[in-house]
């Protein structure tokens, strides 16, 4: 079982609705990552946090996506409004520092109807 | 910026046969290299990594990989596969310094049959 906790595991929602994902990293890990993995592709980084600060959100579609890690521990990724093309696996990962290997959660599979 | 090419989208192999999954990378700077495995509906698990030193790296589950700088390759090998090795395998690369991004290939599906 993955040590990085994510919920929910599965989410089905209609387009134009809001959706949120939650991630609890491994205790003590300062760096947290959100990835999007489209079926048949490798994960692509959406946003990276160092403690509570965003250090890379260059690939985050900021018109509809937002991410926060207010206390530097757990994190929430939100999409509003959801679009059909957002259907994917959303993976959270954490590492002790940005130079250490990343540990992944089991992901949230999002389906937009 | 770095990029990764996994040349095979699928590799079928019989149980107990050897396997090689190919990975080539492109980078203008030195790199760290990784192989991850993903089982259905799960996250990625680190198999092995190359940071520096010996070019032959051993990982978990009997896998190993060899870093070849002149060929810009990091191929993954296992001498004898099991049914349980059936999964998606991802090669990834990142620059050693700062907050550089981990860039993944598109993955290779290893299909092990009896």
Short mmCIF file of C-alpha atoms in Angstrom, two decimals:
data_model
loop_
_atom_site.label_atom_id
_atom_site.label_comp_id
_atom_site.label_asym_id
_atom_site.label_seq_id
_atom_site.Cartn_x
_atom_site.Cartn_y
_atom_site.Cartn_z
CA UNK A 1 0.00 0.00 0.00
CA UNK A 2 1.27 3.48 -0.91
CA UNK A 3 2.51 5.66 1.93
CA UNK A 4 1.31 8.83 0.24
CA UNK A 5 -2.44 8.98 0.87
CA UNK A 6 -4.83 10.29 -1.76
CA UNK A 7 -8.59 10.59 -1.79
CA UNK A 8 -10.92 9.89 -3.36
CA UNK A 9 -9.61 6.94 -5.41
CA UNK A 10 -12.26 7.46 -8.06
CA UNK A 11 -14.38 10.47 -8.98
CA UNK A 12 -17.08 10.73 -11.61
CA UNK A 13 -18.62 14.10 -12.26
CA UNK A 14 -20.28 16.09 -14.99
CA UNK A 15 -18.55 18.79 -16.98
CA UNK A 16 -18.84 22.30 -15.57
CA UNK A 17 -18.88 20.94 -12.02
CA UNK A 18 -16.17 21.55 -9.42
CA UNK A 19 -13.96 18.72 -8.22
CA UNK A 20 -11.29 18.49 -5.53
CA UNK A 21 -8.54 16.00 -4.74
CA UNK A 22 -6.69 15.62 -1.47
CA UNK A 23 -3.16 14.40 -0.77
CA UNK A 24 -1.36 13.63 2.49
CA UNK A 25 2.38 13.15 1.87
CA UNK A 26 4.81 11.02 3.81
CA UNK A 27 5.48 12.60 7.18
CA UNK A 28 8.48 14.93 7.05
CA UNK A 29 8.53 15.29 3.29
CA UNK A 30 8.96 18.95 2.42
CA UNK A 31 8.39 18.66 -1.33
CA UNK A 32 4.99 17.76 -2.77
CA UNK A 33 4.06 17.25 -6.42
CA UNK A 34 0.79 16.95 -8.33
CA UNK A 35 0.90 15.12 -11.67
CA UNK A 36 -1.70 14.43 -14.34
CA UNK A 37 -1.48 11.14 -16.22
CA UNK A 38 -3.59 10.78 -19.34
CA UNK A 39 -4.34 7.20 -20.34
CA UNK A 40 -1.42 5.74 -22.27
CA UNK A 41 0.98 8.52 -21.29
CA UNK A 42 3.54 9.21 -18.61
CA UNK A 43 2.76 11.57 -15.72
CA UNK A 44 3.17 15.30 -16.36
CA UNK A 45 3.90 17.72 -13.55
CA UNK A 46 1.14 20.21 -12.76
CA UNK A 47 2.52 21.88 -9.64
CA UNK A 48 5.37 21.48 -7.16
CA UNK A 49 5.42 22.76 -3.57
CA UNK A 50 8.37 23.28 -1.28
CA UNK A 51 6.73 23.38 2.17
CA UNK A 52 3.78 25.76 1.66
CA UNK A 53 5.26 27.62 -1.31
CA UNK A 54 4.69 26.92 -4.99
CA UNK A 55 8.04 26.51 -6.77
CA UNK A 56 6.75 25.40 -10.18
CA UNK A 57 3.24 25.77 -11.58
CA UNK A 58 4.22 26.52 -15.15
CA UNK A 59 2.11 23.63 -16.52
CA UNK A 60 -0.94 24.25 -14.34
CA UNK A 61 -3.95 25.59 -16.32
CA UNK A 62 -4.56 28.43 -13.93
CA UNK A 63 -7.85 29.50 -15.45
CA UNK A 64 -9.50 26.39 -14.01
CA UNK A 65 -6.99 24.61 -11.75
CA UNK A 66 -5.81 25.68 -8.32
CA UNK A 67 -3.61 24.03 -5.71
CA UNK A 68 -2.79 24.83 -2.14
CA UNK A 69 -0.71 23.47 0.71
CA UNK A 70 -1.58 25.94 3.43
CA UNK A 71 0.30 24.45 6.40
CA UNK A 72 3.01 22.78 4.37
CA UNK A 73 1.64 19.30 5.00
CA UNK A 74 -1.41 18.05 3.10
CA UNK A 75 -2.53 19.55 -0.17
CA UNK A 76 -5.67 20.06 -2.25
CA UNK A 77 -5.94 20.28 -6.04
CA UNK A 78 -9.15 21.79 -7.41
CA UNK A 79 -10.68 22.00 -10.87
CA UNK A 80 -13.50 24.43 -11.58
CA UNK A 81 -15.17 24.08 -13.99
CA UNK A 82 -14.24 20.57 -15.08
CA UNK A 83 -14.00 19.84 -18.82
CA UNK A 84 -14.17 16.56 -20.70
CA UNK A 85 -10.44 16.73 -21.41
CA UNK A 86 -9.68 16.69 -17.69
CA UNK A 87 -10.45 12.97 -17.50
CA UNK A 88 -7.20 11.43 -16.28
CA UNK A 89 -5.37 9.97 -13.29
CA UNK A 90 -4.20 12.64 -10.84
CA UNK A 91 -1.14 11.53 -8.90
CA UNK A 92 0.40 13.07 -5.83
CA UNK A 93 4.02 12.45 -4.89
CA UNK A 94 6.31 13.62 -2.13
CA UNK A 95 10.02 13.65 -1.40
CA UNK A 96 12.14 14.52 1.64
CA UNK A 97 13.81 17.29 -0.34
CA UNK A 98 13.57 18.25 -3.99
CA UNK A 99 16.69 16.19 -4.75
CA UNK A 100 15.43 12.95 -3.23
CA UNK A 101 13.42 10.27 -5.10
CA UNK A 102 9.69 10.84 -5.25
CA UNK A 103 7.18 8.51 -3.61
CA UNK A 104 3.77 8.29 -5.30
CA UNK A 105 0.27 7.78 -4.00
CA UNK A 106 -2.23 5.50 -5.73
CA UNK A 107 -3.88 8.43 -7.48
CA UNK A 108 -7.40 9.66 -8.13
CA UNK A 109 -8.98 8.53 -11.38
CA UNK A 110 -11.26 11.30 -12.64
CA UNK A 111 -13.95 10.72 -15.23
CA UNK A 112 -15.85 13.69 -16.65
CA UNK A 113 -19.23 12.91 -18.23
CA UNK B 1 15.11 20.86 -21.01
CA UNK B 2 15.15 17.09 -21.00
CA UNK B 3 13.14 14.52 -22.94
CA UNK B 4 12.73 10.75 -22.78
CA UNK B 5 11.94 8.29 -25.54
CA UNK B 6 10.74 4.79 -24.76
CA UNK B 7 11.01 3.02 -28.06
CA UNK B 8 8.52 0.22 -27.41
CA UNK B 9 4.95 0.81 -26.31
CA UNK B 10 4.46 -2.90 -25.62
CA UNK B 11 6.84 -5.79 -25.01
CA UNK B 12 5.34 -9.30 -24.91
CA UNK B 13 7.52 -11.99 -23.37
CA UNK B 14 7.14 -15.51 -22.01
CA UNK B 15 7.63 -16.28 -18.33
CA UNK B 16 11.26 -17.00 -17.34
CA UNK B 17 12.60 -15.35 -20.51
CA UNK B 18 14.95 -12.34 -20.32
CA UNK B 19 13.68 -8.87 -21.17
CA UNK B 20 15.10 -5.47 -22.05
CA UNK B 21 13.03 -2.28 -22.02
CA UNK B 22 14.67 0.52 -23.95
CA UNK B 23 15.01 4.14 -22.88
CA UNK B 24 16.84 6.99 -24.58
CA UNK B 25 17.07 10.51 -23.26
CA UNK B 26 18.02 13.94 -24.52
CA UNK B 27 19.59 16.61 -22.36
CA UNK B 28 22.06 19.46 -22.66
CA UNK B 29 23.22 18.92 -19.06
CA UNK B 30 24.12 15.98 -16.90
CA UNK B 31 21.13 14.00 -15.69
CA UNK B 32 19.71 11.74 -13.05
CA UNK B 33 17.83 8.74 -14.48
CA UNK B 34 15.04 6.63 -13.01
CA UNK B 35 12.84 3.67 -13.79
CA UNK B 36 9.38 3.42 -12.22
CA UNK B 37 6.80 0.61 -12.41
CA UNK B 38 3.04 1.13 -12.34
CA UNK B 39 0.56 -1.67 -11.69
CA UNK B 40 -3.07 -1.16 -12.81
CA UNK B 41 -4.87 1.59 -10.94
CA UNK B 42 -1.90 2.26 -8.70
CA UNK B 43 0.75 4.92 -8.37
CA UNK B 44 4.34 4.63 -9.51
CA UNK B 45 6.94 2.68 -7.57
CA UNK B 46 10.64 3.41 -7.91
CA UNK B 47 12.56 0.43 -9.36
CA UNK B 48 16.03 1.96 -9.51
CA UNK B 49 17.93 5.18 -10.05
CA UNK B 50 21.20 6.40 -11.49
CA UNK B 51 22.67 9.50 -9.84
CA UNK B 52 26.41 9.01 -10.33
CA UNK B 53 29.13 6.39 -9.99
CA UNK B 54 28.84 2.86 -11.38
CA UNK B 55 26.95 2.78 -14.64
CA UNK B 56 25.31 -0.56 -13.77
CA UNK B 57 22.52 0.00 -11.31
CA UNK B 58 20.65 -2.75 -9.51
CA UNK B 59 17.11 -2.24 -8.29
CA UNK B 60 14.25 -4.09 -6.68
CA UNK B 61 12.56 -7.24 -7.97
CA UNK B 62 15.71 -8.39 -9.83
CA UNK B 63 15.81 -5.50 -12.29
CA UNK B 64 18.97 -3.69 -13.35
CA UNK B 65 19.79 -0.88 -15.77
CA UNK B 66 22.92 0.40 -17.44
CA UNK B 67 23.67 4.06 -18.03
CA UNK B 68 25.43 4.65 -21.34
CA UNK B 69 26.39 8.28 -21.72
CA UNK B 70 27.67 7.99 -25.29
CA UNK B 71 24.45 6.30 -26.41
CA UNK B 72 22.31 8.51 -24.12
CA UNK B 73 20.53 5.36 -23.03
CA UNK B 74 19.34 3.78 -19.78
CA UNK B 75 17.91 0.40 -20.73
CA UNK B 76 16.18 -1.77 -18.12
CA UNK B 77 16.86 -5.51 -17.99
CA UNK B 78 15.77 -8.59 -16.11
CA UNK B 79 17.28 -12.03 -16.77
CA UNK B 80 14.11 -14.00 -16.01
CA UNK B 81 10.65 -12.45 -15.77
CA UNK B 82 7.63 -13.59 -13.79
CA UNK B 83 3.93 -13.24 -14.48
CA UNK B 84 3.83 -10.71 -11.65
CA UNK B 85 6.17 -8.40 -13.60
CA UNK B 86 3.30 -7.57 -15.96
CA UNK B 87 2.94 -3.79 -15.57
CA UNK B 88 3.69 -0.43 -17.18
CA UNK B 89 7.30 0.74 -16.90
CA UNK B 90 8.32 4.39 -17.09
CA UNK B 91 11.75 5.85 -17.66
CA UNK B 92 12.30 9.35 -16.26
CA UNK B 93 15.02 11.99 -16.28
CA UNK B 94 15.78 15.16 -14.38
CA UNK B 95 18.62 17.61 -14.06
CA UNK B 96 20.59 17.23 -10.80
CA UNK B 97 20.21 20.75 -9.51
CA UNK B 98 17.52 22.99 -8.15
CA UNK B 99 13.81 22.38 -8.61
CA UNK B 100 14.20 20.67 -11.97
CA UNK B 101 11.22 18.72 -13.27
CA UNK B 102 11.07 14.93 -13.47
CA UNK B 103 10.25 14.21 -17.13
CA UNK B 104 8.70 10.84 -17.94
CA UNK B 105 8.60 8.79 -21.10
CA UNK B 106 5.32 7.48 -22.45
CA UNK B 107 5.82 4.08 -20.86
CA UNK B 108 6.32 0.49 -21.99
CA UNK B 109 3.75 -2.15 -21.17
CA UNK B 110 5.47 -5.43 -20.26
CA UNK B 111 3.15 -8.37 -20.91
CA UNK B 112 4.38 -11.65 -19.43
CA UNK B 113 2.54 -14.79 -20.48
CA UNK B 114 2.89 -18.42 -19.29
#
